[in-house]
Every structure is written in C-alpha cells, then in structure tokens.
mmCIF file of N, CA, C and O in Angstrom:
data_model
loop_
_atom_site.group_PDB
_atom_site.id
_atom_site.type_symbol
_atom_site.label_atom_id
_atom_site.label_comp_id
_atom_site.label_asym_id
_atom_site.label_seq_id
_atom_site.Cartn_x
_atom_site.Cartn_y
_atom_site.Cartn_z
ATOM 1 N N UNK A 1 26.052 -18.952 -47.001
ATOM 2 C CA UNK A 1 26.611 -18.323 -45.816
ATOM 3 C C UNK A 1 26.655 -19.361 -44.701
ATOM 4 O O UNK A 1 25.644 -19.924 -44.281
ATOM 5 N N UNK A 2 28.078 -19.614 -44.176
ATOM 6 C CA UNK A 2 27.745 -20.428 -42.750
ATOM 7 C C UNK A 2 26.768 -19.751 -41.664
ATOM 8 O O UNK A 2 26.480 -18.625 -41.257
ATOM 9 N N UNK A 3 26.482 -20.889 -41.470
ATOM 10 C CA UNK A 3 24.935 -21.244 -40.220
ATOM 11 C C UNK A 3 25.284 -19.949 -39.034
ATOM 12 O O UNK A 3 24.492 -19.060 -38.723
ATOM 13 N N UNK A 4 27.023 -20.177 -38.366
ATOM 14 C CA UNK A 4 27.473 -19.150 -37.462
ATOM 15 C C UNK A 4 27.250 -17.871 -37.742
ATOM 16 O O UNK A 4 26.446 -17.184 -37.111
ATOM 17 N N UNK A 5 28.103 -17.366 -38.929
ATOM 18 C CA UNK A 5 28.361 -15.587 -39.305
ATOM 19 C C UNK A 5 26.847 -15.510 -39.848
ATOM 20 O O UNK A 5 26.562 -14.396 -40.286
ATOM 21 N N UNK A 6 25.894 -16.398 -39.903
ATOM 22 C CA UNK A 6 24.354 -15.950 -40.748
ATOM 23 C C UNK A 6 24.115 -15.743 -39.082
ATOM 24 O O UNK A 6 23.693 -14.593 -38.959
ATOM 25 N N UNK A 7 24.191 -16.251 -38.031
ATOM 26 C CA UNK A 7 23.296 -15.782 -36.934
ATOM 27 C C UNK A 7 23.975 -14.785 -36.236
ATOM 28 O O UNK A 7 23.418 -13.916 -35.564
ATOM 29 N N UNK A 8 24.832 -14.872 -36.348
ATOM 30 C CA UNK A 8 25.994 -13.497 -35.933
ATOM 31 C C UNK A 8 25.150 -12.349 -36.291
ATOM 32 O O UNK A 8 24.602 -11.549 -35.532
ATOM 33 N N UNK A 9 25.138 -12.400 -37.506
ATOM 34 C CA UNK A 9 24.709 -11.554 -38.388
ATOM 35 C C UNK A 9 23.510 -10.564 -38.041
ATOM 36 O O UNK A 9 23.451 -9.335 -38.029
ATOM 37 N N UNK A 10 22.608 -11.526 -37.772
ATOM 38 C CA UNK A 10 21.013 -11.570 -37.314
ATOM 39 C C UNK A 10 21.060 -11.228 -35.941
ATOM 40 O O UNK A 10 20.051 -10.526 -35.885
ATOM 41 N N UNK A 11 21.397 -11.232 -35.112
ATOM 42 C CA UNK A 11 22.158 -10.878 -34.027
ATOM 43 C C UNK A 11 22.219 -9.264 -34.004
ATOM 44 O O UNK A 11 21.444 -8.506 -33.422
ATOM 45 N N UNK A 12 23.109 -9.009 -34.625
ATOM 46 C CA UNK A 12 23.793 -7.689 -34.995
ATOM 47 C C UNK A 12 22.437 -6.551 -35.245
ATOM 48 O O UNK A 12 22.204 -5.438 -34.774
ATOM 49 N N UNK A 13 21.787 -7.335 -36.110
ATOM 50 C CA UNK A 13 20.671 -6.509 -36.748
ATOM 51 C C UNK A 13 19.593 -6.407 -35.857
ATOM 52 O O UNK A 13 19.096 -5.318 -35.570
ATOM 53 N N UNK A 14 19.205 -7.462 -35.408
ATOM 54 C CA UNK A 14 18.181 -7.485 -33.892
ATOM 55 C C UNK A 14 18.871 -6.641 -32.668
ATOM 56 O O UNK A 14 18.230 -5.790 -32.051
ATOM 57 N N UNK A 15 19.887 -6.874 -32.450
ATOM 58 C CA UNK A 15 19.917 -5.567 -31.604
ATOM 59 C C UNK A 15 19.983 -4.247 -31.731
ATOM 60 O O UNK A 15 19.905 -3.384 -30.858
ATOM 61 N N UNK A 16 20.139 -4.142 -32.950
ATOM 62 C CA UNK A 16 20.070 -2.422 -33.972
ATOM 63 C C UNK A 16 18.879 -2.248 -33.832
ATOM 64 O O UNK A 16 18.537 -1.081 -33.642
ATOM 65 N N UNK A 17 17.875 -3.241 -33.865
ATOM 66 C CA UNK A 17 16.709 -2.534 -34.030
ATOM 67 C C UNK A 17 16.306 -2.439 -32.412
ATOM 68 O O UNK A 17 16.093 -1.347 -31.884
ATOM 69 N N UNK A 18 16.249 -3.312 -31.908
ATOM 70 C CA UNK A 18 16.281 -2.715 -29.831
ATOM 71 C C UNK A 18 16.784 -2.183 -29.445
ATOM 72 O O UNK A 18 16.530 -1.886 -28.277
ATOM 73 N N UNK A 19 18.114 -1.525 -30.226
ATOM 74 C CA UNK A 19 19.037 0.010 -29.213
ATOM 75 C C UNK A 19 17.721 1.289 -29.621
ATOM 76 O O UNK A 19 17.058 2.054 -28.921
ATOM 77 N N UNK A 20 17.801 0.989 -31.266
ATOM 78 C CA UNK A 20 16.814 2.027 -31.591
ATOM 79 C C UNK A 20 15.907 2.357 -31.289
ATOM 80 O O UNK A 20 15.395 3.208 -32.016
ATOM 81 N N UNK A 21 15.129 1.915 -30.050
ATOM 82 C CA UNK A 21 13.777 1.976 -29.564
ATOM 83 C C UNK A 21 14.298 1.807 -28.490
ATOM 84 O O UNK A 21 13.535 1.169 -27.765
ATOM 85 N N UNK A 22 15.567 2.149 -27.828
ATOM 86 C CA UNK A 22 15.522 2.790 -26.809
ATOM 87 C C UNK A 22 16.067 1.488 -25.214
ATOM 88 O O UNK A 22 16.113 1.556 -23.986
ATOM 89 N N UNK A 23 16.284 0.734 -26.008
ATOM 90 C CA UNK A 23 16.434 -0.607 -25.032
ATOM 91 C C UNK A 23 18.038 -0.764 -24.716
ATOM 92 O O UNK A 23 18.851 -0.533 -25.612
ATOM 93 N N UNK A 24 18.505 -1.209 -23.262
ATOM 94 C CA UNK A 24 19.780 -1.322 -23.662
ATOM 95 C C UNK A 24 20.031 -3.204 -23.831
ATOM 96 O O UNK A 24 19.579 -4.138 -23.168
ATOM 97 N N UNK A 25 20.659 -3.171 -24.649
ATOM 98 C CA UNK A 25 21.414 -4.402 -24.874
ATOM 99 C C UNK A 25 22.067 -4.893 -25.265
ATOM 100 O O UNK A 25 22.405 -4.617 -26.416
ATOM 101 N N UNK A 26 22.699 -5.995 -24.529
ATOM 102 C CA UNK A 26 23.869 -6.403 -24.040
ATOM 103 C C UNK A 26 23.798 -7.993 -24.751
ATOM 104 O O UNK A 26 23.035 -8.781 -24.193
ATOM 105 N N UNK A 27 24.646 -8.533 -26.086
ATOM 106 C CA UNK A 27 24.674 -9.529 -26.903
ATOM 107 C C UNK A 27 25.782 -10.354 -26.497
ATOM 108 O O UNK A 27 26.956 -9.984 -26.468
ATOM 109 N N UNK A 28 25.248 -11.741 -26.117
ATOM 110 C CA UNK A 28 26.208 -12.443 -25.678
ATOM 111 C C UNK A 28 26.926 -13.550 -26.793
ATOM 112 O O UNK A 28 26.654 -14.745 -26.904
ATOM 113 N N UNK A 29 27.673 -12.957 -27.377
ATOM 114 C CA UNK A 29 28.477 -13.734 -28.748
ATOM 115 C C UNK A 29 28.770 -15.443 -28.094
ATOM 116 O O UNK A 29 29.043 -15.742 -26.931
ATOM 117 N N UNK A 30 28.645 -16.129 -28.977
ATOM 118 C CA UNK A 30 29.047 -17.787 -28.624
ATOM 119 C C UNK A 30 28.115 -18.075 -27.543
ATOM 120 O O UNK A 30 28.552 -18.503 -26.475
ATOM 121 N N UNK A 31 26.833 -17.874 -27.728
ATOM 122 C CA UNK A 31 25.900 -18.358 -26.029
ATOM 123 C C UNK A 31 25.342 -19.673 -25.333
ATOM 124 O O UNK A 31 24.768 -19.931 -24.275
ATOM 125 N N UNK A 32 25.851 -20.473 -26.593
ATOM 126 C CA UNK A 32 25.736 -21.972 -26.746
ATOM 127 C C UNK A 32 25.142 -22.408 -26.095
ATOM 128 O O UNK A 32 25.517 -23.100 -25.148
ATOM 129 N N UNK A 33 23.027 -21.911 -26.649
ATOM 130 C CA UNK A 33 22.029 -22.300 -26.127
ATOM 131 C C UNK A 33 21.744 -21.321 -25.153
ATOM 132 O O UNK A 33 20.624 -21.390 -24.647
ATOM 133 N N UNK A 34 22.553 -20.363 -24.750
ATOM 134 C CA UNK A 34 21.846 -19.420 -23.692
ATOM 135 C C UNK A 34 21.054 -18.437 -24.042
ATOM 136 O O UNK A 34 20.509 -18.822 -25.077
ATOM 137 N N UNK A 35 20.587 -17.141 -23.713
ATOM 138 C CA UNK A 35 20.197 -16.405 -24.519
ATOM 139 C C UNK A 35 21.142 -15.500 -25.695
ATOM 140 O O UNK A 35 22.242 -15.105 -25.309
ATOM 141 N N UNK A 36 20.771 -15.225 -26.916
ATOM 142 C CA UNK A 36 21.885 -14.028 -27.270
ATOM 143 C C UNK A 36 22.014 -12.858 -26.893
ATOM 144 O O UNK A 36 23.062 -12.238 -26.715
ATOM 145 N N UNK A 37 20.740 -12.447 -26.730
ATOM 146 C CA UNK A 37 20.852 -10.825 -26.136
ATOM 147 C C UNK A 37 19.757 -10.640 -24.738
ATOM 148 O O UNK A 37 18.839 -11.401 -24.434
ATOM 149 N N UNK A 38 20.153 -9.484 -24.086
ATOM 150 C CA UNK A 38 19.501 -9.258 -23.529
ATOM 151 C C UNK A 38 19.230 -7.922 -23.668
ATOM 152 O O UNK A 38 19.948 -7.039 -24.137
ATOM 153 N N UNK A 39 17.994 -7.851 -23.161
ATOM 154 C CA UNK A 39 17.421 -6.188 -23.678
ATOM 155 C C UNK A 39 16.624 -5.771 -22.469
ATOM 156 O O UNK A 39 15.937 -6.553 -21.812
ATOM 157 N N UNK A 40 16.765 -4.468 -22.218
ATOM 158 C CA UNK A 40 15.947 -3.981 -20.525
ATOM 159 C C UNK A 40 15.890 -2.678 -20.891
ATOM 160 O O UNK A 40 16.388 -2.364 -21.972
ATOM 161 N N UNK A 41 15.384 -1.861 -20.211
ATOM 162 C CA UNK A 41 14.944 -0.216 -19.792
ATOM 163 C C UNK A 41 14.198 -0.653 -18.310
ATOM 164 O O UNK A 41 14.081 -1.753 -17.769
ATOM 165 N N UNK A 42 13.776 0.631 -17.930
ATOM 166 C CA UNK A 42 13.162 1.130 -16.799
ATOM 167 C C UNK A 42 11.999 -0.584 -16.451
ATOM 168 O O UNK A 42 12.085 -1.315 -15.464
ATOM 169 N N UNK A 43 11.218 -0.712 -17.427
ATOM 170 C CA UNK A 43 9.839 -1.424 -17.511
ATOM 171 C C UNK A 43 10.079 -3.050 -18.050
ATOM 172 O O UNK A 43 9.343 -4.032 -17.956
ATOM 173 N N UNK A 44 11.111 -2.920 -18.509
ATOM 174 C CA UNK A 44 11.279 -4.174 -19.491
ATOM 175 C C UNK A 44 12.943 -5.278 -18.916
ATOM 176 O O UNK A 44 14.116 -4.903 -18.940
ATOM 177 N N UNK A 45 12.641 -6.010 -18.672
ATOM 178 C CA UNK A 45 14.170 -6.985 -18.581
ATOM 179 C C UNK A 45 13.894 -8.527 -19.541
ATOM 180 O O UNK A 45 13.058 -9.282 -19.044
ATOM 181 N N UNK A 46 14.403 -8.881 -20.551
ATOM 182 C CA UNK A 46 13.955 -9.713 -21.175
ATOM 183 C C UNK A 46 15.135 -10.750 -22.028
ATOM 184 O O UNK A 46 15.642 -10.166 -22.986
ATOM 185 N N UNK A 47 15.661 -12.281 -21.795
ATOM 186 C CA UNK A 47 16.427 -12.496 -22.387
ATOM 187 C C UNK A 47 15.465 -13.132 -23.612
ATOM 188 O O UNK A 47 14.271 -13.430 -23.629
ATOM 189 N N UNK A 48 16.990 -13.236 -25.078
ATOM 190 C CA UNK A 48 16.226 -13.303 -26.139
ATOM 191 C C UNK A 48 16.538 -14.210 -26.711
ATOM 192 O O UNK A 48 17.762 -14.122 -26.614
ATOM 193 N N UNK A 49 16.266 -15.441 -27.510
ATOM 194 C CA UNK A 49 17.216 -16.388 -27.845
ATOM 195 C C UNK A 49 16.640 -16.090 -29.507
ATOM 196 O O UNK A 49 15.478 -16.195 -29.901
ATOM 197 N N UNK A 50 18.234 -15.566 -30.550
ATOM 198 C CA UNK A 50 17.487 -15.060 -31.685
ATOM 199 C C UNK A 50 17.468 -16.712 -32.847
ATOM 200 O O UNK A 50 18.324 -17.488 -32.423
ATOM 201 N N UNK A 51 16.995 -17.074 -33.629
ATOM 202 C CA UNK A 51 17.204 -18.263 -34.328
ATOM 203 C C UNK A 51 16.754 -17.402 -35.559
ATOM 204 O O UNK A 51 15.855 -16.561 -35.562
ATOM 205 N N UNK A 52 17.611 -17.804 -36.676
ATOM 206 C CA UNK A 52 17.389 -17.636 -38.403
ATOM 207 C C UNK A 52 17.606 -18.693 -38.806
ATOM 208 O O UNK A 52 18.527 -19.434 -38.466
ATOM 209 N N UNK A 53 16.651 -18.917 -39.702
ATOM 210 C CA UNK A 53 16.227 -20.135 -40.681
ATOM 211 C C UNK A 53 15.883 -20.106 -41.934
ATOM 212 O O UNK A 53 14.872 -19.409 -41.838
ATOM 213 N N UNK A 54 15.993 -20.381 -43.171
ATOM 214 C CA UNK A 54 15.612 -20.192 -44.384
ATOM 215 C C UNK A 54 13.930 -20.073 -44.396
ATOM 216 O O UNK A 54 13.269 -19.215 -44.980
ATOM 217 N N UNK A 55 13.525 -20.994 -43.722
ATOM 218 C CA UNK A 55 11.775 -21.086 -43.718
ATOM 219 C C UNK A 55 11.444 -21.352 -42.312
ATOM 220 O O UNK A 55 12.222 -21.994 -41.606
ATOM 221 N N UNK A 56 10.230 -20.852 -41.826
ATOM 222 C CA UNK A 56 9.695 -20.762 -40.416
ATOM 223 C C UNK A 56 8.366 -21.120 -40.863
ATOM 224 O O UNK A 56 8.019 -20.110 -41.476
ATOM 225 N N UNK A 57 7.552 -21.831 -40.916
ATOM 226 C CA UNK A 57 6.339 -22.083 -40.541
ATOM 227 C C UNK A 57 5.367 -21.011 -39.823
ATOM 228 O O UNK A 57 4.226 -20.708 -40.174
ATOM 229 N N UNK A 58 6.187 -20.463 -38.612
ATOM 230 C CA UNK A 58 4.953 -19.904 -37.782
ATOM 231 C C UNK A 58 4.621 -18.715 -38.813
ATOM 232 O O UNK A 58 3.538 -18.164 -38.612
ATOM 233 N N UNK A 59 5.617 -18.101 -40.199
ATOM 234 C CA UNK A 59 4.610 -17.099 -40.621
ATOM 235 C C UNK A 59 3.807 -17.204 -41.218
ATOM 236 O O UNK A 59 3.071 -16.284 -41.573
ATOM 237 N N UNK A 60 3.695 -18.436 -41.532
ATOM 238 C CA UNK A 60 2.391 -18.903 -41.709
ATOM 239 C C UNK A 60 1.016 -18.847 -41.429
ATOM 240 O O UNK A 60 -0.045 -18.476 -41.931
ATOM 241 N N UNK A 61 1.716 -19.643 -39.889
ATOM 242 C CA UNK A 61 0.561 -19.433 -39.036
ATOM 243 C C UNK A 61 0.114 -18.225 -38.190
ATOM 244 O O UNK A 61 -0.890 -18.132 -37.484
ATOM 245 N N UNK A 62 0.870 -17.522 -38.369
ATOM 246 C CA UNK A 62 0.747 -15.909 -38.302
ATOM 247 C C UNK A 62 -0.370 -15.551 -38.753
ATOM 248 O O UNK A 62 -1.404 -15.275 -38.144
ATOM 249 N N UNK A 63 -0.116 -15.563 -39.973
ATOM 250 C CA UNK A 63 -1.236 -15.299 -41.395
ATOM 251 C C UNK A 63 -1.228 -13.693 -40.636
ATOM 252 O O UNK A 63 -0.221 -13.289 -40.055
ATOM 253 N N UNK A 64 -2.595 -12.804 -40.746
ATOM 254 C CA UNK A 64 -2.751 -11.495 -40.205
ATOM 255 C C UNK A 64 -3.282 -11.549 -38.890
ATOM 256 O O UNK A 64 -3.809 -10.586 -38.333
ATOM 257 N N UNK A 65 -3.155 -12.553 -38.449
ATOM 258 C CA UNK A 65 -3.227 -12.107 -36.375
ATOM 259 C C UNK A 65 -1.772 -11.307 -36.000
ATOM 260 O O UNK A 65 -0.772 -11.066 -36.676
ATOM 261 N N UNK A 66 -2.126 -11.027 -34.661
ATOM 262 C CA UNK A 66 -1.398 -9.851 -34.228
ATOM 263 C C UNK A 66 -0.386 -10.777 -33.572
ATOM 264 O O UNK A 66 0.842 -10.744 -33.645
ATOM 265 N N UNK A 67 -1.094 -11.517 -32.989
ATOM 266 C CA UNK A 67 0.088 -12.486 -32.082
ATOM 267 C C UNK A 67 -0.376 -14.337 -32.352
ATOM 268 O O UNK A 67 -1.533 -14.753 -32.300
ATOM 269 N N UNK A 68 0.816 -15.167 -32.622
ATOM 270 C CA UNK A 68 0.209 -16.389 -32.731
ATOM 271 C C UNK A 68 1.034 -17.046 -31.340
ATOM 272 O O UNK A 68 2.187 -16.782 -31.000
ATOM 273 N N UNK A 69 -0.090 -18.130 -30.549
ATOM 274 C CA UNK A 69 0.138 -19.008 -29.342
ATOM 275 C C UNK A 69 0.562 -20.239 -30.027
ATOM 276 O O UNK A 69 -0.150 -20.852 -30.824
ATOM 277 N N UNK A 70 1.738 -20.568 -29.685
ATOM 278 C CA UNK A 70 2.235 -22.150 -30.164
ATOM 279 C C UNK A 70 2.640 -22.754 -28.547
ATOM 280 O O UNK A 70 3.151 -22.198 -27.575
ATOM 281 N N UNK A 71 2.182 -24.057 -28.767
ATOM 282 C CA UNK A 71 2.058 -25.171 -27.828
ATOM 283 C C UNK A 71 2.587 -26.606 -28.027
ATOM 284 O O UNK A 71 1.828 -27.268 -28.734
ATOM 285 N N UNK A 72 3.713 -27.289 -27.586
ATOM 286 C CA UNK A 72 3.630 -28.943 -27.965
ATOM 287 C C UNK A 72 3.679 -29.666 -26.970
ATOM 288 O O UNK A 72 3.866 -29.322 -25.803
ATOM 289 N N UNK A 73 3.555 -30.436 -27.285
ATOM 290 C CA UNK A 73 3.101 -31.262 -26.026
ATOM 291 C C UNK A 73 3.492 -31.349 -24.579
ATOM 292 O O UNK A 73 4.443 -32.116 -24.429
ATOM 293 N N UNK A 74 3.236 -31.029 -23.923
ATOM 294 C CA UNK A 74 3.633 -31.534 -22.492
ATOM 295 C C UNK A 74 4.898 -30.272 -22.053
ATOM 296 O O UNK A 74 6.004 -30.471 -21.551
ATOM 297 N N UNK A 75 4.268 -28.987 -22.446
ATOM 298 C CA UNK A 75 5.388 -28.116 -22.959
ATOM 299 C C UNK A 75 4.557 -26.447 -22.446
ATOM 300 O O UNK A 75 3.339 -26.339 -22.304
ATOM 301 N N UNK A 76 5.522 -25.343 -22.248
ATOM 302 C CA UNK A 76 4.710 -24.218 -21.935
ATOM 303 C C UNK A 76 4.232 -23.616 -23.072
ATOM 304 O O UNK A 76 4.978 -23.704 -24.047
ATOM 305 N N UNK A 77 3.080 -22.964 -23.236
ATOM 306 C CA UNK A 77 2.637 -22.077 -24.328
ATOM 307 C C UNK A 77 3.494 -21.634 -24.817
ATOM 308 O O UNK A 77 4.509 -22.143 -24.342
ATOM 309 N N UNK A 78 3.775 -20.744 -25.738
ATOM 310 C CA UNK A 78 5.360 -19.601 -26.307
ATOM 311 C C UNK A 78 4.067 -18.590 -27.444
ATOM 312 O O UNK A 78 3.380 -18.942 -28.404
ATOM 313 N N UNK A 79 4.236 -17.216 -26.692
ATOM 314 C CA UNK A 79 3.981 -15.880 -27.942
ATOM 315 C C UNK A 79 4.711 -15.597 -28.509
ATOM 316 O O UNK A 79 5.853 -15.267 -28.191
ATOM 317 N N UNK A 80 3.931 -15.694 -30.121
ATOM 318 C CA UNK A 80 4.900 -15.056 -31.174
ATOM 319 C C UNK A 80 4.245 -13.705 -31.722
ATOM 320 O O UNK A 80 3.052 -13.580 -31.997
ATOM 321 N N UNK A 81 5.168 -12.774 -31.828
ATOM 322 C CA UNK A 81 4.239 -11.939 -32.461
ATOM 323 C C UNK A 81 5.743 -11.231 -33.208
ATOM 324 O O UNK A 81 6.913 -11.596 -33.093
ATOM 325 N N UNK A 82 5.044 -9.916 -34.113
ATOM 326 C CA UNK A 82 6.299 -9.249 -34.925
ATOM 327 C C UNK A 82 7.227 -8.444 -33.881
ATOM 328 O O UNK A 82 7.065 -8.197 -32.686
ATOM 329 N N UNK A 83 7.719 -8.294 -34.310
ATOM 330 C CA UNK A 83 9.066 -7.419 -33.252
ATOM 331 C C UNK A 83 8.436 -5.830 -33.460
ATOM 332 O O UNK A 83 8.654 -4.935 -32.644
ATOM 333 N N UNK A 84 7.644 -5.659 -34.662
ATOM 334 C CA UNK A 84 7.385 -4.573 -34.547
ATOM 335 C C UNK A 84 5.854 -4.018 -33.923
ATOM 336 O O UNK A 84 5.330 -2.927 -33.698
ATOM 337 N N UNK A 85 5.510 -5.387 -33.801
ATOM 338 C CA UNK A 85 4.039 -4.542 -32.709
ATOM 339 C C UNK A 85 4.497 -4.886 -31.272
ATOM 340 O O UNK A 85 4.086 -4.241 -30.308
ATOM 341 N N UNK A 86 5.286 -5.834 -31.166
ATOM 342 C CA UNK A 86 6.108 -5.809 -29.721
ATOM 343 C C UNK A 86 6.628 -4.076 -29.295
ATOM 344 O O UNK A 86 6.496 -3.472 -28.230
ATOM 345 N N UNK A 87 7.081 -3.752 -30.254
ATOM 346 C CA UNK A 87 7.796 -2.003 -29.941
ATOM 347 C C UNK A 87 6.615 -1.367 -29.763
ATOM 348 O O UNK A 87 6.426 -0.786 -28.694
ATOM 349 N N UNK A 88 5.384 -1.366 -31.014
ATOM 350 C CA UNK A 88 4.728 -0.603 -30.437
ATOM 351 C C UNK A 88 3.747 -0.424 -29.122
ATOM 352 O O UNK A 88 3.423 0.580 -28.488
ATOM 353 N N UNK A 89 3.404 -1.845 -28.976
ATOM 354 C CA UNK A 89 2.633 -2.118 -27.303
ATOM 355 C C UNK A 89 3.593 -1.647 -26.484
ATOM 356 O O UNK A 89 3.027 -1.017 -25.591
ATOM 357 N N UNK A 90 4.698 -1.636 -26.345
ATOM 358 C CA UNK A 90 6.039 -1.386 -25.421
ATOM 359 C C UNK A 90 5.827 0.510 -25.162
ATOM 360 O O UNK A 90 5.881 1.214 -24.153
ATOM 361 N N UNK A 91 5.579 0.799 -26.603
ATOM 362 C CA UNK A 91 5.301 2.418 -26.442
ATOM 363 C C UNK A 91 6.791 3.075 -27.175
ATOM 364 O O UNK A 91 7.174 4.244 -27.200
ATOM 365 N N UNK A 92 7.585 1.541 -27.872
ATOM 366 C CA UNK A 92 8.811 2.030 -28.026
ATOM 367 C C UNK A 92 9.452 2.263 -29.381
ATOM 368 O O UNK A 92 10.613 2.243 -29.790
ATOM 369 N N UNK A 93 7.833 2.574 -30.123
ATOM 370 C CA UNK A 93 8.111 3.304 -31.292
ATOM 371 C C UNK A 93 6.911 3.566 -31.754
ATOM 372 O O UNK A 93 6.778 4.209 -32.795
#
C-alpha cells in the first residue's frame, strides 16, 4: 500500500474512533507536517499528528504500563499512552 492512502487511511479510522466518543473533529487532508486532526468538546482542544509505521518500538516499551515518557536529547518529554485509556481518563468511554 502507498505510504499516502496507508495514512489517509489511518486517519479515517482515528477519527472514527474520536467522533465515537463524542469529540468533534475536524481532519486536515495533505497537512504537510501540520497536525492531521483536530479533536475538541467542552474540556478538551487537542491537535493530533497521526503517523503509521510497520513497526514502532514504543510498544515495546510500553510493555504493560499505562503510559510510557519518551525523551531525546535536548528535546521536550512526549506521553504515550493507548488511545483507549486516553478515552477512558477523558470519561469518554
């Protein structure tokens, strides 16, 4: 599958799952480096930048923590956690 219609794709499906829990958002097709979507309600305003890859490392380093902190050098922290305990701390499923 080209690299484009595979993130298109992924795209499509990530915001299916944030309408469904209630979020509105608004996917910015061709964002070339900007965010792809954005997602908000009442409590929440958040842009999202989605990336698919054959292999990711961090689920690795996931392993069974709830949330993993990645750091490189000279750089801000970044939380990773599943999209689906993100919904549920949110209250939005």
């Amino acid at each position: 599958m080209k690299a484009k219609a595979k993130g298109s794709r992924v795209e499509r499906q990530i915001r299916k799952i944030f309408e469904q829990a209630g979020f509105n958002v608004v996917r910015s097709a061709g964002s070339l480096g900007e965010s792809d979507l954005y997602i908000y309600n009442k409590e929440i305003a958040l842009s999202i930048q989605v990336k698919a890859r054959k292999t990711l490392q961090v689920y690795s380093w996931l392993g069974n923590a709830d949330a993993l902190v990645v750091k490189a050098d000279r750089e801000e922290p970044l939380i990773v956690l599943p999209l689906s305990k993100f919904l549920t701390w949110t209250g939005k499923r």
